[in-house]
Protein backbone atom coordinates (compact mmCIF):
# COMPACT_ATOMS: atom_id res chain seq x y z
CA UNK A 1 -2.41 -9.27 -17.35
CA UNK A 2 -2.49 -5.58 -17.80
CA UNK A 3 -0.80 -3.27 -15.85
CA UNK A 4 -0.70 -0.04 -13.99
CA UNK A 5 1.14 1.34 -17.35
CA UNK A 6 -1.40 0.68 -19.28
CA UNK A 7 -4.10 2.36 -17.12
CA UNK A 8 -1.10 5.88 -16.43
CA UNK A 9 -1.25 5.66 -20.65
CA UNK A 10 -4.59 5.49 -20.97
CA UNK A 11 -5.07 8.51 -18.52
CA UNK A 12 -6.72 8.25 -14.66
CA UNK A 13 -7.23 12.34 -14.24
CA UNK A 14 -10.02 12.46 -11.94
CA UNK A 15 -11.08 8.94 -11.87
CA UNK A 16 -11.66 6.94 -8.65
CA UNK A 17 -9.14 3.83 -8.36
CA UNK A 18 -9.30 1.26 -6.27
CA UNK A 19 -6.08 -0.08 -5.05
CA UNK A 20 -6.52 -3.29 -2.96
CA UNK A 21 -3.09 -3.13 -1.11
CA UNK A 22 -1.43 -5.14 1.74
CA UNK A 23 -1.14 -3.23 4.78
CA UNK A 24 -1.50 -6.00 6.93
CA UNK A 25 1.54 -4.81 8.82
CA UNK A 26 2.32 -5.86 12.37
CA UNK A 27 1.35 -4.12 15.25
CA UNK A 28 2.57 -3.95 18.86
CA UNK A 29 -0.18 -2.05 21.16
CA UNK A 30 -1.22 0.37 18.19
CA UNK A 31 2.01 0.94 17.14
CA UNK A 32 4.07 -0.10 13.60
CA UNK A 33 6.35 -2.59 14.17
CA UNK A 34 7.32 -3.06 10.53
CA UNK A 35 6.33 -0.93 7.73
CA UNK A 36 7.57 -2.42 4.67
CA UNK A 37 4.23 -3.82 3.12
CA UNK A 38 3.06 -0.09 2.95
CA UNK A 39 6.41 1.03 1.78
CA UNK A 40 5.91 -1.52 -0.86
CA UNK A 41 3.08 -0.30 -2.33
CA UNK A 42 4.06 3.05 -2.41
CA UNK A 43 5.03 3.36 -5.76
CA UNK A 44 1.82 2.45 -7.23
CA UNK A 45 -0.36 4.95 -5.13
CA UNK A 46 2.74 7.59 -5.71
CA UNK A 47 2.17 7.05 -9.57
CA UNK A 48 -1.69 7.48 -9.58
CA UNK A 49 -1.37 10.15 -7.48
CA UNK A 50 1.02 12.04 -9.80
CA UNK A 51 -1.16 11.50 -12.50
CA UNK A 52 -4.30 13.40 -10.92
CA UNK A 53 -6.46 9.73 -9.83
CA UNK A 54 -8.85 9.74 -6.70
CA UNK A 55 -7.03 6.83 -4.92
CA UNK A 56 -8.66 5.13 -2.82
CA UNK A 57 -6.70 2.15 -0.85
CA UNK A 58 -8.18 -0.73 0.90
CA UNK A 59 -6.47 -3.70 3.21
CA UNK A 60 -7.11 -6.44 5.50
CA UNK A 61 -5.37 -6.31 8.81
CA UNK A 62 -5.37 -9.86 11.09
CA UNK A 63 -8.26 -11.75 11.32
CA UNK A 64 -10.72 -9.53 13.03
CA UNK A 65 -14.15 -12.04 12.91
CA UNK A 66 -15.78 -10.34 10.32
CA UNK A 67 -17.12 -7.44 12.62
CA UNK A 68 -15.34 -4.00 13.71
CA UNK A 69 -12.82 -4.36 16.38
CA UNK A 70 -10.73 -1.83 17.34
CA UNK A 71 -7.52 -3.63 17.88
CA UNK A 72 -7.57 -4.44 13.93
CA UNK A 73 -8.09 -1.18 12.78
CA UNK A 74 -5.92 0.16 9.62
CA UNK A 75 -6.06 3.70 11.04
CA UNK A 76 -2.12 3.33 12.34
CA UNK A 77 -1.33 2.38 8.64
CA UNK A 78 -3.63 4.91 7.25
CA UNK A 79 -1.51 7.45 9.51
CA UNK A 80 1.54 5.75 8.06
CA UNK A 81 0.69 6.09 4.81
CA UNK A 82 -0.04 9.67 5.02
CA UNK A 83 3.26 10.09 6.57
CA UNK A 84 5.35 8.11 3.57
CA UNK A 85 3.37 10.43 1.21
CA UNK A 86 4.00 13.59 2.63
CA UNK A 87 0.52 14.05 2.22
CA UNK A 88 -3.18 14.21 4.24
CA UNK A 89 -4.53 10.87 3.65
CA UNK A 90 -8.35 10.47 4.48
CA UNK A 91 -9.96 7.89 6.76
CA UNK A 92 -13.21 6.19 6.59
CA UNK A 93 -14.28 4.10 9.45
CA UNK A 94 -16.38 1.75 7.26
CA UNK A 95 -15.65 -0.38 4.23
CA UNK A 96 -18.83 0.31 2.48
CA UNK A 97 -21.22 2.65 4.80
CA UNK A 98 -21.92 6.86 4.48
CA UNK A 99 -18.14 6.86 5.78
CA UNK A 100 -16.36 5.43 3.17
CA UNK A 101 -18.33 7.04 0.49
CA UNK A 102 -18.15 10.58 2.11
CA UNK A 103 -14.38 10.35 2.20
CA UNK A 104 -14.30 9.08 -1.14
CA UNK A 105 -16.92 11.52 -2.45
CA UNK A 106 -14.39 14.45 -0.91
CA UNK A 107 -11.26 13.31 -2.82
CA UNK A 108 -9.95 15.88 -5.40
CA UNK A 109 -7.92 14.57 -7.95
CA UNK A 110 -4.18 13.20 -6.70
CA UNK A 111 -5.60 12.79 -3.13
CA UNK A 112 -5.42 9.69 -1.25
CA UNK A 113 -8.46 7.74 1.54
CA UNK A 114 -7.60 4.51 3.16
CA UNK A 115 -10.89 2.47 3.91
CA UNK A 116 -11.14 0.31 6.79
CA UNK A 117 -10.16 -3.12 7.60
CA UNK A 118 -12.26 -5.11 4.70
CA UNK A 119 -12.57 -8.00 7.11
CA UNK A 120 -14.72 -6.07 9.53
CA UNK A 121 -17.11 -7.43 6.71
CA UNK A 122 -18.06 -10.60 6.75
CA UNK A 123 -18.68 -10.69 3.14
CA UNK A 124 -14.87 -10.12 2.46
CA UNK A 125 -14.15 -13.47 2.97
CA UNK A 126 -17.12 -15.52 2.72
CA UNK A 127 -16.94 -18.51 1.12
CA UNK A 128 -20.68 -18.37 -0.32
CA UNK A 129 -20.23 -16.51 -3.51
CA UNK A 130 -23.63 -14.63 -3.43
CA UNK A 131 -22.12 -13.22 -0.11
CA UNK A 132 -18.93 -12.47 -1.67
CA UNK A 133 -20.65 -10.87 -4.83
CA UNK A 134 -22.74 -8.95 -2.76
CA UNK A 135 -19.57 -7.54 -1.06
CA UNK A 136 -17.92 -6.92 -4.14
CA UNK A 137 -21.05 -4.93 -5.82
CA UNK A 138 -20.68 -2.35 -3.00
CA UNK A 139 -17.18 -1.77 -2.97
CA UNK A 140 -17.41 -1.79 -6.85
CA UNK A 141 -19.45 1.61 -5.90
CA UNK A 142 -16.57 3.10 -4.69
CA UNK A 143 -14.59 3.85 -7.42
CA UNK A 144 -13.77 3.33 -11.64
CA UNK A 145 -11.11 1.28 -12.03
CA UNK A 146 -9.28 -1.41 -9.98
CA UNK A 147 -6.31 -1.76 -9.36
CA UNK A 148 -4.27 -5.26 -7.33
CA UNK A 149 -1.28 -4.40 -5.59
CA UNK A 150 -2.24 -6.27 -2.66
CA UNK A 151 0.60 -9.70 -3.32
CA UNK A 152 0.36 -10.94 0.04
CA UNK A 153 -3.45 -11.77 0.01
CA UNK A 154 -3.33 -12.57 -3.97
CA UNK A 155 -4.19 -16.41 -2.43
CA UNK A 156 -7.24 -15.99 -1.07
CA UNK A 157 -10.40 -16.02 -2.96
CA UNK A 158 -11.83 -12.96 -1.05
CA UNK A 159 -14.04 -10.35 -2.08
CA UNK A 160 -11.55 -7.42 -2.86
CA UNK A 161 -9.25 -9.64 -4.65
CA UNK A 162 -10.97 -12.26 -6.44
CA UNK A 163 -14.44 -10.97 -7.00
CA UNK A 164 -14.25 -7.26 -7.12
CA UNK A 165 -11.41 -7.41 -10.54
CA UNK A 166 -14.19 -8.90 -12.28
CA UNK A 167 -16.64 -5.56 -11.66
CA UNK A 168 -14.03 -2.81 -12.73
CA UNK A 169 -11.64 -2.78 -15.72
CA UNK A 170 -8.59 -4.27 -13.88
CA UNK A 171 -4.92 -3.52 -13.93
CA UNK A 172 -2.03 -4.96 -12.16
CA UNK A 173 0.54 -2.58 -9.63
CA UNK A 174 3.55 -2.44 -9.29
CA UNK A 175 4.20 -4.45 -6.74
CA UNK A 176 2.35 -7.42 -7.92
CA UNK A 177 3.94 -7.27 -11.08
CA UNK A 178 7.28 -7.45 -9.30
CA UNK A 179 6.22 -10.43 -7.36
CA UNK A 180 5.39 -12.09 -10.28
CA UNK A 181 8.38 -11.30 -12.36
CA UNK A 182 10.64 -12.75 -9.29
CA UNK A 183 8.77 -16.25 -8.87
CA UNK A 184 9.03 -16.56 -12.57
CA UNK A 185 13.29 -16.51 -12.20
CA UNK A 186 12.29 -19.36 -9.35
CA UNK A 187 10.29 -21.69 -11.81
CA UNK A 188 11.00 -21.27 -15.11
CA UNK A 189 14.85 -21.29 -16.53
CA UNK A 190 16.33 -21.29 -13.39
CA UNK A 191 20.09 -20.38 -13.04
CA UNK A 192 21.92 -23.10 -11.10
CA UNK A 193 22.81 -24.00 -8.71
CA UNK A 194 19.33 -22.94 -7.20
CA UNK A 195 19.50 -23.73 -3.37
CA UNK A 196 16.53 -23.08 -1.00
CA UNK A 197 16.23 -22.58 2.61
CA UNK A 198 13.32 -23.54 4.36
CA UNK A 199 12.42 -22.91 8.06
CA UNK A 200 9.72 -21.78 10.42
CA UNK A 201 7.98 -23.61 12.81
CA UNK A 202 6.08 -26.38 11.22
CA UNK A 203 6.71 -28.92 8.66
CA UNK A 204 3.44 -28.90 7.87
CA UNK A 205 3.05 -25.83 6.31
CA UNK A 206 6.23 -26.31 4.14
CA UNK A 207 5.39 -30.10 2.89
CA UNK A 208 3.74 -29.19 -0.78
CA UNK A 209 6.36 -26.99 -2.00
CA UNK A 210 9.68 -29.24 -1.09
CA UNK A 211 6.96 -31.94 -2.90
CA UNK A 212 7.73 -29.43 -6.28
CA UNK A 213 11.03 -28.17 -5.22
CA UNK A 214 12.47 -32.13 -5.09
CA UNK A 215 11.70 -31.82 -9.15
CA UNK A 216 13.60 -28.50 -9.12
CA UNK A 217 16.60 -27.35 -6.82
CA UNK A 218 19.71 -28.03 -6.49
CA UNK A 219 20.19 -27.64 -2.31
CA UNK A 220 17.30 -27.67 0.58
CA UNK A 221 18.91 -26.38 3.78
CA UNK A 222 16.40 -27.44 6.75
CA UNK A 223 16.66 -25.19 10.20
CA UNK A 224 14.17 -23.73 12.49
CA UNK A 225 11.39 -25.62 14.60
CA UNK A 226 10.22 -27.97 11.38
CA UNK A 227 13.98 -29.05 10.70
CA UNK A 228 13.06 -31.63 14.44
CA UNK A 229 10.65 -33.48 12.33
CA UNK A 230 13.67 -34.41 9.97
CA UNK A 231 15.95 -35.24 12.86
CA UNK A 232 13.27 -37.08 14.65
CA UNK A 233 12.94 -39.17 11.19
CA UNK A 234 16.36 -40.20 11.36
CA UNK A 235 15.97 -41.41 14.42
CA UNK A 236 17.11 -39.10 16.70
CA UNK A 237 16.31 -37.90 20.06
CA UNK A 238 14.89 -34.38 19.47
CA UNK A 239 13.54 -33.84 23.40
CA UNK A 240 10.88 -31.25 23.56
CA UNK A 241 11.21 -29.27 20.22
CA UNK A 242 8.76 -28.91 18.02
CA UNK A 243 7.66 -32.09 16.39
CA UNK A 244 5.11 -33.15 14.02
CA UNK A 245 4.96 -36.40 14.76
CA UNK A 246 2.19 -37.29 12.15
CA UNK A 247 4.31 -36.16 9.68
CA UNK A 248 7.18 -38.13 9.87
CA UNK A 249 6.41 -40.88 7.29
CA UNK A 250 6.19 -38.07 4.45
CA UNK A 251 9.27 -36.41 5.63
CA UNK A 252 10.88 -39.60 5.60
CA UNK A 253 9.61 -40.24 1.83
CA UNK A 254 10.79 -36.87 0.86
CA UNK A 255 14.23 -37.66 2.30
CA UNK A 256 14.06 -41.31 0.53
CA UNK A 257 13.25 -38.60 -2.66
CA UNK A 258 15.67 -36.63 -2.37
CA UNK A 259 18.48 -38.96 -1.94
CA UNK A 260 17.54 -40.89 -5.57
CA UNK A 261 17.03 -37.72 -7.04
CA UNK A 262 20.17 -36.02 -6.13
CA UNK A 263 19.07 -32.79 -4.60
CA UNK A 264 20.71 -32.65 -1.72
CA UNK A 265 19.17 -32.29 1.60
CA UNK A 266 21.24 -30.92 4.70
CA UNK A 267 19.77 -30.75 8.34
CA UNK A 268 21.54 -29.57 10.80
CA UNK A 269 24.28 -30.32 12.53
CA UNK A 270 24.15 -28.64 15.75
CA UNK A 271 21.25 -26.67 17.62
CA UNK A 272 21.08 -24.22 20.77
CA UNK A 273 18.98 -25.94 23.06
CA UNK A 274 17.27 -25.08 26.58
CA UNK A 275 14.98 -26.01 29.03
CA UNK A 276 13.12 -22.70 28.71
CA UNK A 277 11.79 -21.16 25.98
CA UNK A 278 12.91 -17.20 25.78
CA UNK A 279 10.76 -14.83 27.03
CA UNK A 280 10.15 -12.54 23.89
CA UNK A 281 9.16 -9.16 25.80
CA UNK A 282 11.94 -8.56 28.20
CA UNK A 283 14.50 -10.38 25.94
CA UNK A 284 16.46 -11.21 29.15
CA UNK A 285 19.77 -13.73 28.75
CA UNK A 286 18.53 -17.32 27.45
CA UNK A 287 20.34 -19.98 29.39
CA UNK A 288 21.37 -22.47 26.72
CA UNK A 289 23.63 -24.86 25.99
CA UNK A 290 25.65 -25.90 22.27
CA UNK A 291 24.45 -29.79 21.48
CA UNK A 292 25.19 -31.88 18.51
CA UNK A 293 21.72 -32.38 16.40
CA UNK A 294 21.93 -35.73 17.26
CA UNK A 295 22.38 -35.64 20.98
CA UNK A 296 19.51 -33.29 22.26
CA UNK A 297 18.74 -34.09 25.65
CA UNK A 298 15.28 -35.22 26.37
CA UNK A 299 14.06 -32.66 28.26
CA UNK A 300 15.23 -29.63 26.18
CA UNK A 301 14.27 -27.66 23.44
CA UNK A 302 16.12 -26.64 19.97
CA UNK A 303 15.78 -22.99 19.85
CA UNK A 304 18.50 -22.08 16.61
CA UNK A 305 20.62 -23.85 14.69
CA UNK A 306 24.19 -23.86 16.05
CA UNK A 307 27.44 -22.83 14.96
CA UNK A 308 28.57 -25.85 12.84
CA UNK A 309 25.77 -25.86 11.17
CA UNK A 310 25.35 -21.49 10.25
CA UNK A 311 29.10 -22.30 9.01
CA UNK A 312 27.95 -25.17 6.89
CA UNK A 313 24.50 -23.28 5.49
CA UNK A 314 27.10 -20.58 4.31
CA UNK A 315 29.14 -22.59 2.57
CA UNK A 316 25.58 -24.33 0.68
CA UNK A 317 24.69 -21.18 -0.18
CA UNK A 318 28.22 -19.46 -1.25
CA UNK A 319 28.23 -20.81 -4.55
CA UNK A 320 23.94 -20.29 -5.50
CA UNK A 321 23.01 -18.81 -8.20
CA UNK A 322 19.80 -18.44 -7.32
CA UNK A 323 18.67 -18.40 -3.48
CA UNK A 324 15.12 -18.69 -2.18
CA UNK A 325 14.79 -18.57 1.78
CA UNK A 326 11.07 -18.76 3.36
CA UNK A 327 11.35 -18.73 7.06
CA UNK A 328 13.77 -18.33 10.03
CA UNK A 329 16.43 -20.64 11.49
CA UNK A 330 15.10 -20.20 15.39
CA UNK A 331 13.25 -17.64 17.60
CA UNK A 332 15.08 -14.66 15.82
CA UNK A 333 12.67 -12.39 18.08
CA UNK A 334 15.37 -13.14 20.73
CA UNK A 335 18.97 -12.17 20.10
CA UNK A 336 20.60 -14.88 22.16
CA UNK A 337 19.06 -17.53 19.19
CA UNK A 338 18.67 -15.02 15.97
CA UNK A 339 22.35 -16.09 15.12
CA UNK A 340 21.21 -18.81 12.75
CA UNK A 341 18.82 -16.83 10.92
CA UNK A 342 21.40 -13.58 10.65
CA UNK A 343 23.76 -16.25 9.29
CA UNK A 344 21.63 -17.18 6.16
CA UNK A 345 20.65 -13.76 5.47
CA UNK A 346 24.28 -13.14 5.92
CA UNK A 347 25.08 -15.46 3.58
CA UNK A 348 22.71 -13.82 1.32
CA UNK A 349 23.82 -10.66 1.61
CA UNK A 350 27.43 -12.54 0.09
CA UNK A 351 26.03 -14.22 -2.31
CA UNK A 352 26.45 -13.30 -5.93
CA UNK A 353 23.43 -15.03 -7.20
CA UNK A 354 20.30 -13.93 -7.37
CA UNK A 355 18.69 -13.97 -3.76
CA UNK A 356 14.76 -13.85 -2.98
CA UNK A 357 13.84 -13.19 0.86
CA UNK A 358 10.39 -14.90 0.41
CA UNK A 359 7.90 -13.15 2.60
CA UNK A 360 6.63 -13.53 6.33
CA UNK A 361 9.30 -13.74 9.19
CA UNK A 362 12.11 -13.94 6.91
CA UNK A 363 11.15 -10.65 5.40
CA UNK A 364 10.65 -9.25 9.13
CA UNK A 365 13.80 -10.74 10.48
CA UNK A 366 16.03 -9.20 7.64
CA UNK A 367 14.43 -5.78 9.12
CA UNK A 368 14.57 -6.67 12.68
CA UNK A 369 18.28 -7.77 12.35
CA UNK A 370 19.40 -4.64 10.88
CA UNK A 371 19.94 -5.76 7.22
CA UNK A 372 19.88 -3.16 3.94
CA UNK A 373 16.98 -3.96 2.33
CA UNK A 374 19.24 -3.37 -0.90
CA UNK A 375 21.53 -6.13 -0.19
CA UNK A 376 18.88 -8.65 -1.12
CA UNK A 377 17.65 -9.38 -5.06
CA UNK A 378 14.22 -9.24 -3.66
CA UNK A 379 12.07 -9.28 -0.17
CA UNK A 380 8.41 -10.32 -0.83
CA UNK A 381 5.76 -9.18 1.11
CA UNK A 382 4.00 -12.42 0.76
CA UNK A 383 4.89 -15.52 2.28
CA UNK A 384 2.00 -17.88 1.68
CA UNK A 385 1.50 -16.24 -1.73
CA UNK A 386 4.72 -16.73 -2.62
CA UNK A 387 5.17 -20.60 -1.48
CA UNK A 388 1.67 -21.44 -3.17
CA UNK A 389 3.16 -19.86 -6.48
CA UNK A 390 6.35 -21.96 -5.98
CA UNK A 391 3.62 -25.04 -5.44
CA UNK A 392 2.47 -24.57 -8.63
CA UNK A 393 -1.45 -23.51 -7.03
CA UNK A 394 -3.41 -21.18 -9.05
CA UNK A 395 -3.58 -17.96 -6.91
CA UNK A 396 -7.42 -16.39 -7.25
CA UNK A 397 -5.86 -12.79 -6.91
CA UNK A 398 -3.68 -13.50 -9.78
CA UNK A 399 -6.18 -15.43 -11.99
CA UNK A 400 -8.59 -12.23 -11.36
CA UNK A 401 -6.10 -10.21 -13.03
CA UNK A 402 -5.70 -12.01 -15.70
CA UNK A 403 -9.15 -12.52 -16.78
C-alpha cells in the first residue's frame, strides 16, 4: 500500500487530489455535535495543502436515500473544515454536476473544496457494479490522484472507496495508515495480557468478532444492552432489557468456548435498572434503583452496569497490556447511567498498556465525558471498520489500496 509520503515525494504542486475522507460526523439540528472525524483527517489535507495540491475532499454523511436532502448535507462540516484550516474552503452542492466541477475548476494550488454528500448519488453505493463504475468514472473527472483517508467507510464496497482507487494512481492518508498500524498491534504479536471490552446495544452485531477474539484474548468484559443476552443465557431473569432472544444458543456456545479455552469471560455483576427509560433531551433525574445482575425485576430495565461490577472491570483491565474497548457500558447520553462507561475509559486512562478506543459511541462517549483525547493509545474513527478488521473480513477500501 503506498502512502501519502510517497505521493508529498513524488511532488502534488498543482495537481487535483481526491481525498475520500470521513466526515460523517453527528449532527444535532445543523449543528456539530462531535468533530473528531474531521479533526482526524486534518493532517492529510494540511500536508497536501502545504505542498501546493488542489484538494478536493469528499464524504458520506447518514444514509440520505440516494437523492439530495437537506438534513444530510456536509455543508456544516465543510464550514468546519474551513474553520480547523484557518482557511476559505469551497462548497459544491453536487457530487458530480457544473457545481462540483466549477469549484474544483476555481481551486489554486494549496486551496481546499468539500463536495457534497456522495450518497445523494445513488451510484455511490449501488451494488450493481456498472452503476458503481459509472459513478466512479465521473468523480474520477474530478481530480489526478486519489487519495483514502476515509477509515470509517473503508468496509463498504462503495463507489468512492472501492471503485474510484482503481481509476487514479492511489495512495493511502494518514489516517488510514494509522488505523491500520493500530489493528495490526491487536492481531498480530499481541502483548499480553490483551483484554477486550465489548458493549453496545446488541449482541448481534458483536457475535463474529468474540467468534475470533475466543482464539485470541486474554479477558472479554461484557456490559451495556447486549451483556442481557449473556445473563438471560445463564438463566437469569433480565425483565425488560434488551434481549436477543434468538441469539441465546450461540452466546451460550461462546460461553461453553470460552470456559475450555481459558479466556475468561466476566458479565456483570450488578446493573442500574428502571422502569423508564431516560429521556435523552432534557436529561432530567432517572429514577433507578442498584440490583444484583441476577435479581432484575421483571418489569425493569438494565440501563448501566453498577458499581460492583465498574470496580471489578477496573481491576480486569488494571493489569492489560493491550486494551481494545468497542462500545459503551449503558445509555452514557444520560449522566445518571454514563458511570459504567466513564469507569472503563477511566480505567483506560490508568492503564499502562497499550489502549485502543475502537470507534463509534465509545469514541463519542470518551468526548462527551470530558476525557483527553491524549490519555488514550488510540481513538478510531471507525467502529464497524475496525471490528470487521479484528474479524479477520477483507475490507474493500483497504483491498483498493492495495491493489
Amino acid at each position: 500500500m503506498k502512502t501519502i509520503d510517497e505521493l508529498l515525494a513524488d511532488g502534488v504542486s498543482g495537481k487535483r487530489v481526491f481525498v475520500r475522507a470521513d466526515l460523517n460526523v453527528p449532527l444535532a439540528d445543523g449543528t456539530i455535535t462531535d468533530d473528531g472525524r474531521i479533526r482526524a483527517v486534518l493532517p492529510t489535507i494540511k500536508a497536501l495543502v502545504d505542498a501546493g495540491a488542489k484538494v478536493v475532499v469528499a464524504s458520506h454523511l447518514g444514509r440520505p436515500k440516494g437523492a439530495p436532502d437537506p438534513a444530510f448535507s456536509l455543508l456544516p462540516a465543510a464550514e468546519r473544515l474551513g474553520e480547523l484550516l484557518d482557511a476559505p474552503v469551497a462548497f459544491a452542492q453536487d457530487t458530480v454536476g457544473p457545481a462540483a466541477h466549477d469549484a474544483v475548476d476555481g481551486l489554486q494550488p494549496g486551496q481546499v473544496a468539500v463536495i457534497e454528500n456522495l450518497r445523494f448519488n445513488p451510484g455511490e453505493t449501488a451494488k450493481d457494479d456498472t452503476e458503481r463504475g459509472e459513478f466512479a468514472d465521473r468523480l474520477a473527472a474530478l481530480a489526478d490522484v486519489y487519495v483514502g483517508d476515509g477509515f470509517g467507510a473503508v468496509h463498504r464496497k462503495h463507489a468512492s472507496v472501492f471503485d474510484l482507487p482503481k481509476r487514479l494512481p492511489h495512495y493511502a492518508g494518514y489516517l488510514i495508515a494509522t488505523e491500520v498500524g493500530v489493528l495490526k498491534k491487536l492481531t498480530e504479536d499481541v502483548k499480553r495480557p490483551y483484554v477486550v471490552a465489548l458493549g453496545g446495544a446488541k449482541v448481534s452485531d458483536k457475535l463474529a468478532v468474540i467468534d475470533q477474539l475466543l482464539g485470541k484474548a486474554d479477558r472479554l468484559l461484557i456490559g451495556g444492552g447486549m451483556a442481557y443476552t449473556f445473563l438471560k443465557a445463564k438463566g437469569h431473569e433480565v425483565g425488560i432489557s434488551l434481549l436477543q432472544e434468538d441469539q441465546i444458543p450461540v452466546v451460550t456456545e461462546y460461553m461453553e468456548r470460552a470456559e475450555k479455552q481459558g479466556v475468561e469471560l466476566v458479565l456483570p455483576v450488578d446493573v442500574l435498572v428502571s422502569r423508564e427509560f431516560p429521556d435523552l433531551k432534557t436529561k432530567a433525574p432517572a429514577d433507578y434503583t442498584v440490583v444484583d445482575a441476577d435479581k432484575i425485576p421483571a418489569d425493569q430495565e438494565g440501563l448501566d452496569i453498577g458499581p460492583k461490577t465498574r470496580e471489578l472491570y477496573a481491576s480486569k483491565l488494571a493489569d492489560a497490556a493491550t486494551v481494545f474497548w468497542n462500545g459503551p457500558m449503558g445509555v452514557f447520553e444520560h449522566p445518571d447511567y454514563a458511570q459504567g462507561t466513564a469507569a472503563v475509559a477511566q480505567a483506560l486512562v490508568d492503564s499502562n498498556g497499550f489502549t485502543v478506543v475502537g470507534g463509534g459511541d465509545s469514541a463519542a462517549a470518551v468526548r462527551t465525558l470530558g476525557f483527553d483525547e491524549n490519555a488514550f493509545g488510540h481513538i478510531s474513527t471507525g467502529g464497524g471498520a475496525s471490528l470487521e478488521y479484528l474479524e479477520g473480513k477483507t475490507l474493500p477500501g483497504l483491498a483498493a489500496l492495495e491493489d
